[in-house]
Amino acid sequence: MIRKIIHIDKNLCNGCGLCAQACHENAIQMIDGKAVLTREDYCDGLGDCLPACPVQAITFEEREAPAYDHQAVERNKKQLKKALTSDFTESSFSLSQWPIQIKLAPINAPYFSKCNLLIAADCSGYAYGNFHREFVDGKITLIGCPKLDAVYYGDKLASIFASNDIRTVTVTRMEVPCCQGIEAAVADAIRRSKKNIPCTVATIGINGEILSSKSI
């Protein structure tokens, strides 16, 4: 049928994702950094996404397209809600010990024995949406902020590493310069412990994406 539907100019799209957030029908997805109308039958032609686009990459056009399928949209919404609820439930029970602040954690706590340890700049847990599933699950978690905490983490972490059989260490930090402090403290602590502990550092961008992952 011929009907009004949106058109996305990929050359103008800056990949901000605001249109995908504004589309209540989930007809728009971000693919390779660009907005794409992936389900024409989900597009109702009302254009809630148009005012959300800061670069005017979205317009209306009339062309051959499948009819808007309201029932399919509602089914999809229910499936997404169920998936999000499931993800939240699984994430909610991921934390396996307390306390989690580096400066409060006991050096000889039994949960450090043969553990995979996550040392996280506290902002990273908020910046990265899938943080619990990808980083917290299956690990003992310690958090801190090298800018706000008036301590040097290297001393405490060196004692933890030296006193316990830590299998691996994962560090999550933000891309901001102050987070270099937590990465440097972990590297120094491993060196001072005189143990060969595999360590990976994941850097998270301020927009919530993983920018890089490296071994130190």
CSV table of C-alpha atoms in Angstrom, one decimal:
chain,number,residue,atom,x,y,z
A,1,MET,CA,0.0,0.0,0.0
A,2,ILE,CA,1.0,3.6,-0.5
A,3,ARG,CA,1.3,5.5,2.8
A,4,LYS,CA,3.2,8.1,4.7
A,5,ILE,CA,6.4,6.8,6.4
A,6,ILE,CA,9.6,8.2,7.6
A,7,HIS,CA,12.9,8.4,5.6
A,8,ILE,CA,16.3,8.5,7.3
A,9,ASP,CA,19.1,10.2,5.4
A,10,LYS,CA,22.2,8.2,6.4
A,11,ASN,CA,24.5,10.9,5.1
A,12,LEU,CA,23.0,13.4,7.5
A,13,CYS,CA,22.6,11.0,10.5
A,14,ASN,CA,25.2,11.7,13.2
A,15,GLY,CA,24.4,8.5,15.2
A,16,CYS,CA,23.1,10.3,18.3
A,17,GLY,CA,20.4,7.7,18.7
A,18,LEU,CA,17.8,10.2,19.9
A,19,CYS,CA,15.3,9.2,17.2
A,20,ALA,CA,15.5,5.5,18.3
A,21,GLN,CA,14.7,6.6,21.9
A,22,ALA,CA,11.8,8.8,20.7
A,23,CYS,CA,10.3,6.0,18.6
A,24,HIS,CA,7.7,4.4,20.9
A,25,GLU,CA,7.1,1.6,18.4
A,26,ASN,CA,10.8,0.5,18.3
A,27,ALA,CA,10.8,0.8,14.5
A,28,ILE,CA,14.3,2.5,14.5
A,29,GLN,CA,17.5,0.7,15.5
A,30,MET,CA,21.1,1.9,15.6
A,31,ILE,CA,23.2,-0.1,13.2
A,32,ASP,CA,26.9,0.6,12.7
A,33,GLY,CA,26.5,4.0,14.3
A,34,LYS,CA,23.5,5.1,12.1
A,35,ALA,CA,19.8,5.1,12.6
A,36,VAL,CA,17.9,2.6,10.4
A,37,LEU,CA,14.2,2.0,10.0
A,38,THR,CA,14.3,-1.7,10.5
A,39,ARG,CA,10.6,-2.4,10.7
A,40,GLU,CA,8.4,-0.5,8.3
A,41,ASP,CA,5.3,-2.2,9.7
A,42,TYR,CA,6.2,-0.7,13.1
A,43,CYS,CA,6.3,2.8,11.8
A,44,ASP,CA,2.9,4.5,12.4
A,45,GLY,CA,3.8,7.5,10.2
A,46,LEU,CA,3.1,10.1,13.0
A,47,GLY,CA,6.8,11.1,13.2
A,48,ASP,CA,7.6,11.4,16.9
A,49,CYS,CA,11.2,10.9,15.8
A,50,LEU,CA,11.4,14.0,13.6
A,51,PRO,CA,11.7,16.6,16.3
A,52,ALA,CA,14.1,14.5,18.2
A,53,CYS,CA,16.7,14.5,15.4
A,54,PRO,CA,19.1,17.4,15.9
A,55,VAL,CA,20.4,17.4,12.3
A,56,GLN,CA,17.1,17.1,10.4
A,57,ALA,CA,18.1,13.7,8.9
A,58,ILE,CA,14.5,12.4,9.1
A,59,THR,CA,11.7,13.4,6.8
A,60,PHE,CA,8.3,12.0,5.7
A,61,GLU,CA,7.7,10.4,2.3
A,62,GLU,CA,4.8,8.6,0.7
A,63,ARG,CA,5.7,5.3,-0.9
A,64,GLU,CA,4.9,1.6,-1.0
A,65,ALA,CA,5.2,0.2,2.5
A,66,PRO,CA,3.6,-2.5,4.7
A,67,ALA,CA,0.6,-1.4,6.7
A,68,TYR,CA,1.2,-0.3,10.2
A,69,ASP,CA,0.8,-3.4,12.4
A,70,HIS,CA,-0.4,-2.2,15.8
A,71,GLN,CA,-0.8,-5.8,17.2
A,72,ALA,CA,2.8,-6.7,16.2
A,73,VAL,CA,4.1,-3.5,17.9
A,74,GLU,CA,2.3,-4.3,21.1
A,75,ARG,CA,3.6,-7.9,21.1
A,76,ASN,CA,7.1,-6.6,20.6
A,77,LYS,CA,6.7,-4.1,23.5
A,78,LYS,CA,5.7,-6.9,25.8
A,79,GLN,CA,8.6,-9.0,24.7
A,80,LEU,CA,11.0,-6.1,25.3
A,81,LYS,CA,9.5,-5.4,28.7
A,82,LYS,CA,9.9,-9.0,29.7
A,83,ALA,CA,13.5,-9.1,28.5
A,84,LEU,CA,14.4,-6.0,30.4
A,85,THR,CA,12.7,-7.3,33.6
A,86,SER,CA,14.6,-10.5,33.3
A,87,ASP,CA,17.9,-8.7,32.8
A,88,PHE,CA,17.2,-6.5,35.8
A,89,THR,CA,16.3,-9.5,38.0
A,90,GLU,CA,19.5,-11.4,37.0
A,91,SER,CA,21.6,-8.3,37.6
A,92,SER,CA,20.0,-7.5,40.9
A,93,PHE,CA,21.5,-10.7,42.5
A,94,SER,CA,24.9,-10.4,40.9
A,95,LEU,CA,26.7,-8.7,43.8
A,96,SER,CA,28.3,-11.5,45.8
A,97,GLN,CA,29.9,-9.7,48.8
A,98,TRP,CA,29.8,-6.6,51.1
A,99,PRO,CA,31.4,-4.1,51.6
A,100,ILE,CA,32.5,-3.1,48.1
A,101,GLN,CA,34.4,0.1,48.8
A,102,ILE,CA,38.1,-0.5,48.4
A,103,LYS,CA,38.9,1.4,51.6
A,104,LEU,CA,36.4,-0.7,53.7
A,105,ALA,CA,37.1,-4.2,52.4
A,106,PRO,CA,39.0,-6.4,54.8
A,107,ILE,CA,42.4,-7.5,53.5
A,108,ASN,CA,42.0,-11.2,54.4
A,109,ALA,CA,38.3,-11.6,53.7
A,110,PRO,CA,37.5,-15.2,52.7
A,111,TYR,CA,35.7,-14.2,49.5
A,112,PHE,CA,39.1,-13.1,48.0
A,113,SER,CA,40.3,-16.8,48.0
A,114,LYS,CA,40.7,-17.9,44.4
A,115,CYS,CA,38.4,-15.1,43.2
A,116,ASN,CA,38.2,-13.2,39.9
A,117,LEU,CA,38.4,-9.6,41.2
A,118,LEU,CA,36.7,-6.6,39.6
A,119,ILE,CA,38.1,-3.2,40.6
A,120,ALA,CA,35.8,-0.5,39.3
A,121,ALA,CA,35.9,3.3,39.2
A,122,ASP,CA,32.5,3.9,40.7
A,123,CYS,CA,31.2,6.0,37.8
A,124,SER,CA,31.7,3.1,35.4
A,125,GLY,CA,28.9,1.1,37.0
A,126,TYR,CA,26.5,3.9,36.1
A,127,ALA,CA,27.9,4.8,32.7
A,128,TYR,CA,27.8,1.3,31.1
A,129,GLY,CA,24.2,-0.1,30.9
A,130,ASN,CA,25.2,-3.8,30.9
A,131,PHE,CA,27.7,-3.4,33.7
A,132,HIS,CA,26.4,-6.1,36.0
A,133,ARG,CA,26.1,-8.8,33.4
A,134,GLU,CA,29.4,-8.2,31.7
A,135,PHE,CA,31.6,-7.2,34.6
A,136,VAL,CA,30.1,-8.0,38.0
A,137,ASP,CA,28.7,-11.5,37.5
A,138,GLY,CA,31.1,-14.2,38.7
A,139,LYS,CA,33.5,-11.7,40.3
A,140,ILE,CA,34.2,-10.1,43.7
A,141,THR,CA,33.7,-6.4,43.3
A,142,LEU,CA,35.6,-3.5,44.7
A,143,ILE,CA,34.8,0.2,43.8
A,144,GLY,CA,36.4,3.5,44.4
A,145,CYS,CA,37.0,7.0,43.1
A,146,PRO,CA,40.6,8.1,42.9
A,147,LYS,CA,39.6,11.7,42.7
A,148,LEU,CA,37.2,11.9,45.7
A,149,ASP,CA,38.7,9.3,48.1
A,150,ALA,CA,41.6,10.8,50.1
A,151,VAL,CA,43.6,7.6,50.0
A,152,TYR,CA,46.1,5.9,47.6
A,153,TYR,CA,44.5,2.6,46.6
A,154,GLY,CA,47.9,1.0,45.7
A,155,ASP,CA,48.8,0.3,49.3
A,156,LYS,CA,45.5,-1.5,50.2
A,157,LEU,CA,45.3,-3.4,47.0
A,158,ALA,CA,49.0,-4.5,47.2
A,159,SER,CA,48.2,-6.0,50.6
A,160,ILE,CA,45.0,-7.8,49.2
A,161,PHE,CA,47.0,-9.2,46.3
A,162,ALA,CA,49.9,-10.4,48.5
A,163,SER,CA,47.6,-12.0,51.1
A,164,ASN,CA,45.2,-13.8,48.8
A,165,ASP,CA,45.2,-16.1,45.8
A,166,ILE,CA,43.6,-13.7,43.3
A,167,ARG,CA,43.1,-15.5,39.9
A,168,THR,CA,42.4,-12.5,37.7
A,169,VAL,CA,41.8,-8.8,38.0
A,170,THR,CA,39.5,-6.7,35.8
A,171,VAL,CA,39.6,-2.9,36.0
A,172,THR,CA,36.8,-0.7,34.7
A,173,ARG,CA,37.5,3.0,34.4
A,174,MET,CA,36.1,6.0,32.7
A,175,GLU,CA,37.9,7.8,29.8
A,176,VAL,CA,38.4,10.9,32.0
A,177,PRO,CA,42.0,11.6,33.2
A,178,CYS,CA,41.3,11.2,36.9
A,179,CYS,CA,40.4,7.6,36.4
A,180,GLN,CA,44.0,6.9,35.3
A,181,GLY,CA,44.7,6.9,39.1
A,182,ILE,CA,42.8,3.6,39.7
A,183,GLU,CA,44.5,1.9,36.7
A,184,ALA,CA,47.9,3.1,37.9
A,185,ALA,CA,47.2,2.0,41.5
A,186,VAL,CA,46.2,-1.5,40.4
A,187,ALA,CA,49.3,-1.9,38.2
A,188,ASP,CA,51.5,-0.7,41.1
A,189,ALA,CA,49.8,-3.1,43.5
A,190,ILE,CA,50.3,-6.1,41.3
A,191,ARG,CA,53.9,-5.2,40.9
A,192,ARG,CA,54.4,-4.8,44.6
A,193,SER,CA,52.7,-8.0,45.4
A,194,LYS,CA,55.3,-9.8,43.3
A,195,LYS,CA,52.6,-12.0,41.8
A,196,ASN,CA,51.8,-12.7,38.2
A,197,ILE,CA,48.1,-11.8,38.2
A,198,PRO,CA,46.5,-11.4,34.8
A,199,CYS,CA,44.9,-8.0,34.6
A,200,THR,CA,42.5,-6.4,32.0
A,201,VAL,CA,41.5,-2.8,31.9
A,202,ALA,CA,38.3,-1.7,30.2
A,203,THR,CA,37.9,2.0,29.5
A,204,ILE,CA,34.3,3.3,29.2
A,205,GLY,CA,33.4,6.4,27.4
A,206,ILE,CA,31.2,9.2,28.9
A,207,ASN,CA,28.5,8.2,26.4
A,208,GLY,CA,28.3,4.7,27.9
A,209,GLU,CA,30.3,2.7,25.3
A,210,ILE,CA,33.4,0.5,25.9
A,211,LEU,CA,36.2,2.4,24.2
A,212,SER,CA,39.0,-0.1,24.7
A,213,SER,CA,40.2,-3.2,26.5
A,214,LYS,CA,43.8,-4.0,27.2
A,215,SER,CA,46.0,-6.1,29.4
A,216,ILE,CA,48.5,-4.6,31.8
